[in-house]
PDB file of C-alpha atoms in Angstrom:
ATOM      1  CA  UNK A   6      66.426   6.909-109.616  1.00 51.00           C
ATOM      2  CA  UNK A   7      66.383   8.185-106.026  1.00 59.00           C
ATOM      3  CA  UNK A   8      69.674   9.251-104.517  1.00 65.00           C
ATOM      4  CA  UNK A   9      70.446   8.028-101.022  1.00 85.00           C
ATOM      5  CA  UNK A  10      70.249  10.715 -98.390  1.00 92.00           C
ATOM      6  CA  UNK A  11      73.512  11.209 -96.437  1.00 93.00           C
ATOM      7  CA  UNK A  12      71.604  10.664 -93.160  1.00 96.00           C
ATOM      8  CA  UNK A  13      70.320   7.229 -94.208  1.00 96.00           C
ATOM      9  CA  UNK A  14      73.289   5.147 -92.986  1.00 97.00           C
ATOM     10  CA  UNK A  15      73.098   6.682 -89.514  1.00 98.00           C
ATOM     11  CA  UNK A  16      69.320   6.309 -89.372  1.00 97.00           C
ATOM     12  CA  UNK A  17      69.623   2.681 -90.440  1.00 97.00           C
ATOM     13  CA  UNK A  18      72.098   2.148 -87.603  1.00 98.00           C
ATOM     14  CA  UNK A  19      69.655   3.716 -85.134  1.00 98.00           C
ATOM     15  CA  UNK A  20      66.869   1.469 -86.431  1.00 98.00           C
ATOM     16  CA  UNK A  21      69.139  -1.593 -86.248  1.00 98.00           C
ATOM     17  CA  UNK A  22      70.013  -0.711 -82.631  1.00 98.00           C
ATOM     18  CA  UNK A  23      66.295  -0.464 -81.847  1.00 98.00           C
ATOM     19  CA  UNK A  24      65.470  -3.828 -83.431  1.00 98.00           C
ATOM     20  CA  UNK A  25      68.401  -5.498 -81.663  1.00 98.00           C
ATOM     21  CA  UNK A  26      67.275  -3.969 -78.378  1.00 97.00           C
ATOM     22  CA  UNK A  27      63.836  -5.553 -78.749  1.00 96.00           C
ATOM     23  CA  UNK A  28      65.511  -8.940 -79.292  1.00 95.00           C
ATOM     24  CA  UNK A  29      67.489  -8.335 -76.080  1.00 94.00           C
ATOM     25  CA  UNK A  30      64.366  -7.552 -74.067  1.00 91.00           C
ATOM     26  CA  UNK A  31      64.478  -3.752 -74.319  1.00 93.00           C
ATOM     27  CA  UNK A  32      62.254  -1.132 -75.886  1.00 94.00           C
ATOM     28  CA  UNK A  33      62.134  -0.441 -79.638  1.00 97.00           C
ATOM     29  CA  UNK A  34      64.378   2.622 -79.639  1.00 98.00           C
ATOM     30  CA  UNK A  35      67.975   3.227 -80.699  1.00 98.00           C
ATOM     31  CA  UNK A  36      70.079   6.353 -81.066  1.00 98.00           C
ATOM     32  CA  UNK A  37      73.563   7.530 -81.909  1.00 98.00           C
ATOM     33  CA  UNK A  38      75.614  10.675 -81.637  1.00 98.00           C
ATOM     34  CA  UNK A  39      77.713  11.526 -84.692  1.00 98.00           C
ATOM     35  CA  UNK A  40      80.423  14.151 -85.057  1.00 98.00           C
ATOM     36  CA  UNK A  41      82.326  14.814 -88.276  1.00 97.00           C
ATOM     37  CA  UNK A  42      80.800  11.727 -89.873  1.00 97.00           C
ATOM     38  CA  UNK A  43      81.987   9.398 -87.093  1.00 98.00           C
ATOM     39  CA  UNK A  44      79.838   7.657 -84.494  1.00 98.00           C
ATOM     40  CA  UNK A  45      80.803   8.962 -81.055  1.00 98.00           C
ATOM     41  CA  UNK A  46      78.377   6.863 -79.027  1.00 98.00           C
ATOM     42  CA  UNK A  47      75.230   4.776 -79.295  1.00 98.00           C
ATOM     43  CA  UNK A  48      72.309   4.185 -76.995  1.00 98.00           C
ATOM     44  CA  UNK A  49      69.368   1.866 -76.665  1.00 98.00           C
ATOM     45  CA  UNK A  50      66.272   2.150 -74.533  1.00 97.00           C
ATOM     46  CA  UNK A  51      67.187   0.666 -71.146  1.00 96.00           C
ATOM     47  CA  UNK A  52      64.131   1.733 -69.142  1.00 96.00           C
ATOM     48  CA  UNK A  53      62.966  -1.746 -68.169  1.00 93.00           C
ATOM     49  CA  UNK A  54      66.422  -3.356 -68.044  1.00 92.00           C
ATOM     50  CA  UNK A  55      67.863  -0.671 -65.739  1.00 93.00           C
ATOM     51  CA  UNK A  56      64.585   0.203 -63.976  1.00 94.00           C
ATOM     52  CA  UNK A  57      65.317   3.795 -64.953  1.00 96.00           C
ATOM     53  CA  UNK A  58      62.484   5.802 -66.535  1.00 96.00           C
ATOM     54  CA  UNK A  59      65.041   8.288 -67.910  1.00 97.00           C
ATOM     55  CA  UNK A  60      67.147   5.657 -69.704  1.00 97.00           C
ATOM     56  CA  UNK A  61      65.691   6.358 -73.132  1.00 98.00           C
ATOM     57  CA  UNK A  62      67.900   5.587 -76.129  1.00 98.00           C
ATOM     58  CA  UNK A  63      68.617   9.250 -76.847  1.00 98.00           C
ATOM     59  CA  UNK A  64      69.474  10.038 -73.227  1.00 98.00           C
ATOM     60  CA  UNK A  65      71.703   6.972 -73.032  1.00 98.00           C
ATOM     61  CA  UNK A  66      73.525   7.992 -76.220  1.00 98.00           C
ATOM     62  CA  UNK A  67      73.919  11.579 -74.966  1.00 98.00           C
ATOM     63  CA  UNK A  68      75.338  10.382 -71.632  1.00 98.00           C
ATOM     64  CA  UNK A  69      77.833   8.096 -73.350  1.00 98.00           C
ATOM     65  CA  UNK A  70      78.866  10.738 -75.895  1.00 98.00           C
ATOM     66  CA  UNK A  71      79.498  13.283 -73.148  1.00 98.00           C
ATOM     67  CA  UNK A  72      81.698  10.746 -71.366  1.00 98.00           C
ATOM     68  CA  UNK A  73      83.601   9.905 -74.556  1.00 98.00           C
ATOM     69  CA  UNK A  74      84.113  13.560 -75.439  1.00 98.00           C
ATOM     70  CA  UNK A  75      84.695  14.584 -71.806  1.00 98.00           C
ATOM     71  CA  UNK A  76      82.295  17.496 -72.202  1.00 97.00           C
ATOM     72  CA  UNK A  77      78.688  18.267 -71.272  1.00 97.00           C
ATOM     73  CA  UNK A  78      78.250  20.079 -74.578  1.00 98.00           C
ATOM     74  CA  UNK A  79      77.690  18.098 -77.748  1.00 98.00           C
ATOM     75  CA  UNK A  80      77.942  21.147 -79.997  1.00 98.00           C
ATOM     76  CA  UNK A  81      79.109  19.982 -83.394  1.00 98.00           C
ATOM     77  CA  UNK A  82      77.233  16.680 -83.067  1.00 98.00           C
ATOM     78  CA  UNK A  83      74.080  15.246 -84.564  1.00 98.00           C
ATOM     79  CA  UNK A  84      71.674  12.992 -82.699  1.00 98.00           C
ATOM     80  CA  UNK A  85      70.229  10.265 -84.916  1.00 98.00           C
ATOM     81  CA  UNK A  86      67.347   8.305 -83.478  1.00 98.00           C
ATOM     82  CA  UNK A  87      65.044   5.564 -84.629  1.00 98.00           C
ATOM     83  CA  UNK A  88      61.977   7.558 -83.593  1.00 97.00           C
ATOM     84  CA  UNK A  89      60.947  11.166 -83.009  1.00 97.00           C
ATOM     85  CA  UNK A  90      62.248  12.127 -79.578  1.00 97.00           C
ATOM     86  CA  UNK A  91      59.764  12.352 -76.745  1.00 96.00           C
ATOM     87  CA  UNK A  92      59.756  15.583 -74.705  1.00 95.00           C
ATOM     88  CA  UNK A  93      62.335  14.146 -72.263  1.00 96.00           C
ATOM     89  CA  UNK A  94      64.744  13.246 -75.047  1.00 97.00           C
ATOM     90  CA  UNK A  95      64.172  16.445 -76.966  1.00 97.00           C
ATOM     91  CA  UNK A  96      64.921  18.463 -73.827  1.00 97.00           C
ATOM     92  CA  UNK A  97      68.069  16.390 -73.232  1.00 98.00           C
ATOM     93  CA  UNK A  98      69.205  17.049 -76.817  1.00 98.00           C
ATOM     94  CA  UNK A  99      68.611  20.773 -76.385  1.00 98.00           C
ATOM     95  CA  UNK A 100      70.491  20.841 -73.054  1.00 97.00           C
ATOM     96  CA  UNK A 101      73.340  18.897 -74.689  1.00 98.00           C
ATOM     97  CA  UNK A 102      73.428  21.514 -77.443  1.00 98.00           C
ATOM     98  CA  UNK A 103      73.497  19.059 -80.324  1.00 98.00           C
ATOM     99  CA  UNK A 104      73.511  20.836 -83.661  1.00 98.00           C
ATOM    100  CA  UNK A 105      70.756  18.715 -85.143  1.00 98.00           C
ATOM    101  CA  UNK A 106      68.278  15.936 -84.358  1.00 98.00           C
ATOM    102  CA  UNK A 107      67.302  13.495 -87.112  1.00 98.00           C
ATOM    103  CA  UNK A 108      64.729  10.726 -86.653  1.00 98.00           C
ATOM    104  CA  UNK A 109      63.386   7.857 -88.754  1.00 98.00           C
ATOM    105  CA  UNK A 110      59.843   7.206 -87.446  1.00 97.00           C
ATOM    106  CA  UNK A 111      57.508   9.917 -86.164  1.00 95.00           C
ATOM    107  CA  UNK A 112      55.214  10.212 -83.136  1.00 93.00           C
ATOM    108  CA  UNK A 113      52.331   8.680 -85.074  1.00 93.00           C
ATOM    109  CA  UNK A 114      54.444   5.595 -85.805  1.00 95.00           C
ATOM    110  CA  UNK A 115      55.331   5.420 -82.100  1.00 94.00           C
ATOM    111  CA  UNK A 116      51.661   5.627 -81.145  1.00 93.00           C
ATOM    112  CA  UNK A 117      50.809   2.794 -83.549  1.00 94.00           C
ATOM    113  CA  UNK A 118      53.613   0.817 -81.882  1.00 95.00           C
ATOM    114  CA  UNK A 119      52.136   1.324 -78.422  1.00 93.00           C
ATOM    115  CA  UNK A 120      54.216   4.344 -77.357  1.00 92.00           C
ATOM    116  CA  UNK A 121      51.965   7.383 -77.506  1.00 84.00           C
ATOM    117  CA  UNK A 122      53.953  10.425 -76.344  1.00 87.00           C
ATOM    118  CA  UNK A 123      51.312  12.836 -77.611  1.00 86.00           C
ATOM    119  CA  UNK A 124      49.804  12.949 -74.119  1.00 87.00           C
ATOM    120  CA  UNK A 125      53.026  14.537 -72.843  1.00 90.00           C
ATOM    121  CA  UNK A 126      53.200  17.054 -75.665  1.00 87.00           C
ATOM    122  CA  UNK A 127      49.574  17.982 -74.988  1.00 89.00           C
ATOM    123  CA  UNK A 128      50.139  18.113 -71.231  1.00 91.00           C
ATOM    124  CA  UNK A 129      52.979  20.623 -71.547  1.00 89.00           C
ATOM    125  CA  UNK A 130      50.752  22.830 -73.678  1.00 92.00           C
ATOM    126  CA  UNK A 131      47.969  22.838 -71.071  1.00 94.00           C
ATOM    127  CA  UNK A 132      47.482  24.811 -67.867  1.00 94.00           C
ATOM    128  CA  UNK A 133      49.442  23.242 -64.999  1.00 92.00           C
ATOM    129  CA  UNK A 134      46.327  23.407 -62.843  1.00 92.00           C
ATOM    130  CA  UNK A 135      44.830  20.671 -65.051  1.00 92.00           C
ATOM    131  CA  UNK A 136      47.816  18.296 -64.833  1.00 92.00           C
ATOM    132  CA  UNK A 137      47.218  14.924 -63.150  1.00 93.00           C
ATOM    133  CA  UNK A 138      50.440  15.350 -61.161  1.00 93.00           C
ATOM    134  CA  UNK A 139      50.603  18.594 -59.193  1.00 93.00           C
ATOM    135  CA  UNK A 140      53.743  20.645 -59.810  1.00 91.00           C
ATOM    136  CA  UNK A 141      53.704  23.295 -57.122  1.00 91.00           C
ATOM    137  CA  UNK A 142      55.968  26.230 -56.321  1.00 91.00           C
ATOM    138  CA  UNK A 143      56.375  26.465 -52.553  1.00 95.00           C
ATOM    139  CA  UNK A 144      59.052  29.053 -51.912  1.00 94.00           C
ATOM    140  CA  UNK A 145      61.108  29.378 -48.756  1.00 96.00           C
ATOM    141  CA  UNK A 146      63.270  32.288 -47.633  1.00 95.00           C
ATOM    142  CA  UNK A 147      66.356  30.364 -48.777  1.00 96.00           C
ATOM    143  CA  UNK A 148      65.028  29.526 -52.262  1.00 96.00           C
ATOM    144  CA  UNK A 149      67.591  31.652 -54.112  1.00 95.00           C
ATOM    145  CA  UNK A 150      70.573  30.585 -51.938  1.00 95.00           C
ATOM    146  CA  UNK A 151      71.841  27.919 -54.399  1.00 94.00           C
ATOM    147  CA  UNK A 152      71.842  30.476 -57.205  1.00 93.00           C
ATOM    148  CA  UNK A 153      73.524  33.067 -55.013  1.00 93.00           C
ATOM    149  CA  UNK A 154      76.233  30.512 -54.206  1.00 94.00           C
ATOM    150  CA  UNK A 155      76.590  29.779 -57.924  1.00 92.00           C
ATOM    151  CA  UNK A 156      76.836  33.433 -58.939  1.00 93.00           C
ATOM    152  CA  UNK A 157      79.379  34.084 -56.178  1.00 95.00           C
ATOM    153  CA  UNK A 158      81.666  31.294 -57.402  1.00 94.00           C
ATOM    154  CA  UNK A 159      84.389  32.803 -59.580  1.00 93.00           C
ATOM    155  CA  UNK A 160      85.566  29.480 -61.001  1.00 94.00           C
ATOM    156  CA  UNK A 161      82.123  28.169 -61.996  1.00 91.00           C
ATOM    157  CA  UNK A 162      81.750  26.362 -65.294  1.00 89.00           C
ATOM    158  CA  UNK A 163      79.509  28.423 -67.540  1.00 85.00           C
ATOM    159  CA  UNK A 164      76.889  26.535 -69.496  1.00 79.00           C
TER     160      UNK A 164
END
């Protein structure tokens, strides 16, 4: 007899959100932010509905959770998602400082479903000179001015 894993109910919710999103015309991804066993916020992939390439399920859930909790830090929270986060979503989770990321399907499942993020993972591991989109540093004398302004601000919010 296999015992149910404590993450299963939250993962099932993420999967259910993803399936429902497909029925509503969205992408097959769902996510939720949980703190102390309670769902803080959910998100579904809204890329095509909102015409926003950053509106992935995880990012949407993170945005909503930050609004609910009135904080840019989601320390103490877990991100549950229907699929392994792409580099964008993983970076968002790291910036949000979630304690943990848990996913149901992996990148190979996503690739079989028509969403192959491996190209991005491979791109980030390669020399920028080989990237199809140039990402160029072109400094100006004032390049550090925003950081100087930030460091000079006594009442800045540290993060």
